[in-house]
Amino acid sequence: QIMATPLKLPFTRSLSLLLLLICWLLYKYYKANLGFEKYLLSLNGLNRKYIIKFRLSNHKLSIEKCRYNNVDRFRRYCDLCNDNVLGDEFHLFMECSNNYVVQYRNRFLRPFINNVNMFTFCNIMECISLDNHLAYSVGQFLLNVNQKCRCL
């Protein structure tokens, strides 16, 4: 058992670094170009606040909330629906079956979602800074979902 301890520590550290790398790689797709984001000036305070929180993973979705309770990543199920799938940003935005989430997704995001896949999700997150209408729609989606579900 003493021999197993040194092997476990580097593995745990490596796994933590890998998960951190995954988060930063995803953010890289959200923000392809370094520079000032136009939506910071064009949106009202609440829309801007929720986009910033969402893009920086500063929210209460289970993917982040359960991390602080040492729940394995693959067991961080969505708290908003009963689909037993990973409750991450992609799921909320594209797949979650919660009635409020579906209602607001259809109301604010339907024109921008042609395919439910990671490419579409990352493209929307990247284009927020280029398209004021998209930024406003994403902000309204996040604001309304948070008012009903308290997840951001």
Coordinates of C-alpha atoms in Angstrom, one line a residue:
Q1 CA 0.0 0.0 0.0
I2 CA 2.9 2.4 0.6
M3 CA 4.1 1.8 -2.9
A4 CA 0.6 2.7 -4.4
T5 CA 0.6 6.2 -2.8
P6 CA 3.4 7.8 -4.9
L7 CA 1.7 6.4 -8.0
K8 CA -1.7 7.8 -7.1
L9 CA -0.5 11.4 -6.4
P10 CA 1.0 12.1 -9.8
F11 CA -2.0 10.6 -11.5
T12 CA -4.4 12.8 -9.5
R13 CA -2.4 15.9 -10.3
S14 CA -2.2 14.9 -14.0
L15 CA -6.0 14.4 -14.1
S16 CA -6.6 17.8 -12.5
L17 CA -4.3 19.4 -15.0
L18 CA -6.0 17.6 -17.9
L19 CA -9.4 18.8 -16.7
L20 CA -8.1 22.4 -16.4
L21 CA -6.7 22.1 -19.9
I22 CA -10.1 20.9 -21.2
C23 CA -11.7 24.0 -19.7
W24 CA -9.1 26.4 -21.3
L25 CA -9.3 24.6 -24.6
L26 CA -13.1 25.2 -24.6
Y27 CA -12.6 28.8 -23.7
K28 CA -10.2 29.1 -26.6
Y29 CA -13.1 28.4 -28.9
Y30 CA -15.3 30.9 -27.2
K31 CA -12.7 33.6 -27.7
A32 CA -10.7 33.1 -30.8
N33 CA -9.2 36.5 -31.0
L34 CA -7.6 38.5 -28.3
G35 CA -9.1 41.9 -27.8
F36 CA -12.0 43.9 -26.5
E37 CA -15.4 42.3 -26.8
K38 CA -18.0 44.6 -28.4
Y39 CA -20.8 43.1 -26.5
L40 CA -19.3 44.6 -23.3
L41 CA -20.4 48.1 -24.6
S42 CA -23.5 47.2 -26.6
L43 CA -25.5 45.1 -24.0
N44 CA -27.2 46.2 -20.8
G45 CA -25.8 45.2 -17.5
L46 CA -27.7 42.0 -16.8
N47 CA -27.3 40.5 -20.3
R48 CA -23.6 41.4 -20.2
K49 CA -23.2 39.9 -16.6
Y50 CA -24.7 36.6 -17.6
I51 CA -22.7 36.2 -20.8
I52 CA -19.5 36.9 -18.9
K53 CA -20.4 34.5 -16.1
F54 CA -21.3 31.8 -18.6
R55 CA -18.2 32.2 -20.7
L56 CA -15.9 32.1 -17.7
S57 CA -17.7 29.1 -16.1
N58 CA -18.6 31.3 -13.1
H59 CA -22.0 29.7 -12.7
K60 CA -23.9 27.1 -10.7
L61 CA -24.3 24.4 -13.3
S62 CA -23.5 21.0 -12.0
I63 CA -20.3 20.7 -14.0
E64 CA -18.8 23.5 -11.8
K65 CA -20.8 23.1 -8.6
C66 CA -20.0 19.4 -8.2
R67 CA -16.3 20.0 -8.8
Y68 CA -16.0 21.7 -5.4
N69 CA -17.6 18.6 -3.8
N70 CA -15.1 16.2 -5.5
V71 CA -17.8 14.6 -7.7
D72 CA -16.3 12.7 -10.6
R73 CA -16.7 14.7 -13.8
F74 CA -18.8 12.1 -15.6
R75 CA -21.2 12.0 -12.6
R76 CA -22.0 15.7 -12.6
Y77 CA -25.5 15.3 -14.0
C78 CA -27.8 18.2 -14.9
D79 CA -29.9 19.5 -12.0
L80 CA -32.5 21.0 -14.3
C81 CA -33.7 18.0 -16.2
N82 CA -33.9 14.2 -15.6
D83 CA -31.8 13.2 -18.6
N84 CA -28.9 11.9 -16.5
V85 CA -26.3 13.6 -18.7
L86 CA -23.4 15.9 -17.9
G87 CA -24.7 19.3 -16.8
D88 CA -22.3 21.5 -18.6
E89 CA -22.6 24.7 -20.7
F90 CA -23.2 22.8 -23.9
H91 CA -26.0 20.8 -22.4
L92 CA -27.8 23.9 -21.0
F93 CA -27.5 25.7 -24.3
M94 CA -28.3 22.9 -26.7
E95 CA -29.9 19.8 -25.1
C96 CA -31.4 20.4 -21.7
S97 CA -35.1 19.3 -21.6
N98 CA -36.1 21.5 -18.7
N99 CA -39.4 23.2 -19.7
Y100 CA -38.2 26.7 -19.0
V101 CA -34.8 26.1 -20.8
V102 CA -36.6 24.7 -23.9
Q103 CA -39.1 27.6 -23.9
Y104 CA -36.3 30.2 -23.7
R105 CA -34.1 28.4 -26.1
N106 CA -36.9 28.3 -28.7
R107 CA -37.7 32.0 -28.0
F108 CA -34.2 33.4 -28.1
L109 CA -31.8 31.0 -29.8
R110 CA -33.7 29.0 -32.3
P111 CA -32.7 31.2 -35.3
F112 CA -29.0 30.6 -34.4
I113 CA -29.1 26.8 -33.8
N114 CA -29.2 24.8 -37.1
N115 CA -27.4 21.7 -35.7
V116 CA -27.1 20.6 -32.1
N117 CA -23.3 19.9 -31.9
M118 CA -20.3 21.3 -30.3
F119 CA -19.2 23.2 -33.4
T120 CA -22.5 25.2 -33.5
F121 CA -22.2 25.9 -29.7
C122 CA -18.6 27.1 -30.0
N123 CA -19.5 29.2 -33.1
I124 CA -22.3 31.0 -31.2
M125 CA -20.0 31.6 -28.3
E126 CA -17.3 33.0 -30.6
C127 CA -19.7 35.2 -32.7
I128 CA -21.2 36.9 -29.6
S129 CA -18.5 39.6 -30.0
L130 CA -19.3 40.1 -33.7
D131 CA -23.1 40.1 -33.8
N132 CA -25.0 42.4 -31.4
H133 CA -28.3 40.6 -32.1
L134 CA -26.8 37.3 -31.3
A135 CA -25.2 38.7 -28.1
Y136 CA -28.5 40.2 -27.0
S137 CA -30.3 36.9 -27.7
V138 CA -27.8 34.9 -25.8
G139 CA -27.9 37.4 -22.9
Q140 CA -31.7 37.2 -22.8
F141 CA -31.6 33.4 -22.9
L142 CA -29.2 33.2 -20.0
L143 CA -31.0 36.0 -18.0
N144 CA -34.4 34.3 -18.4
V145 CA -33.1 30.8 -17.6
N146 CA -31.4 32.1 -14.5
Q147 CA -34.5 33.9 -13.3
K148 CA -36.5 30.6 -13.5
C149 CA -33.8 28.1 -12.6
R150 CA -31.2 30.0 -10.5
C151 CA -28.3 28.3 -12.3
L152 CA -26.0 31.2 -13.1

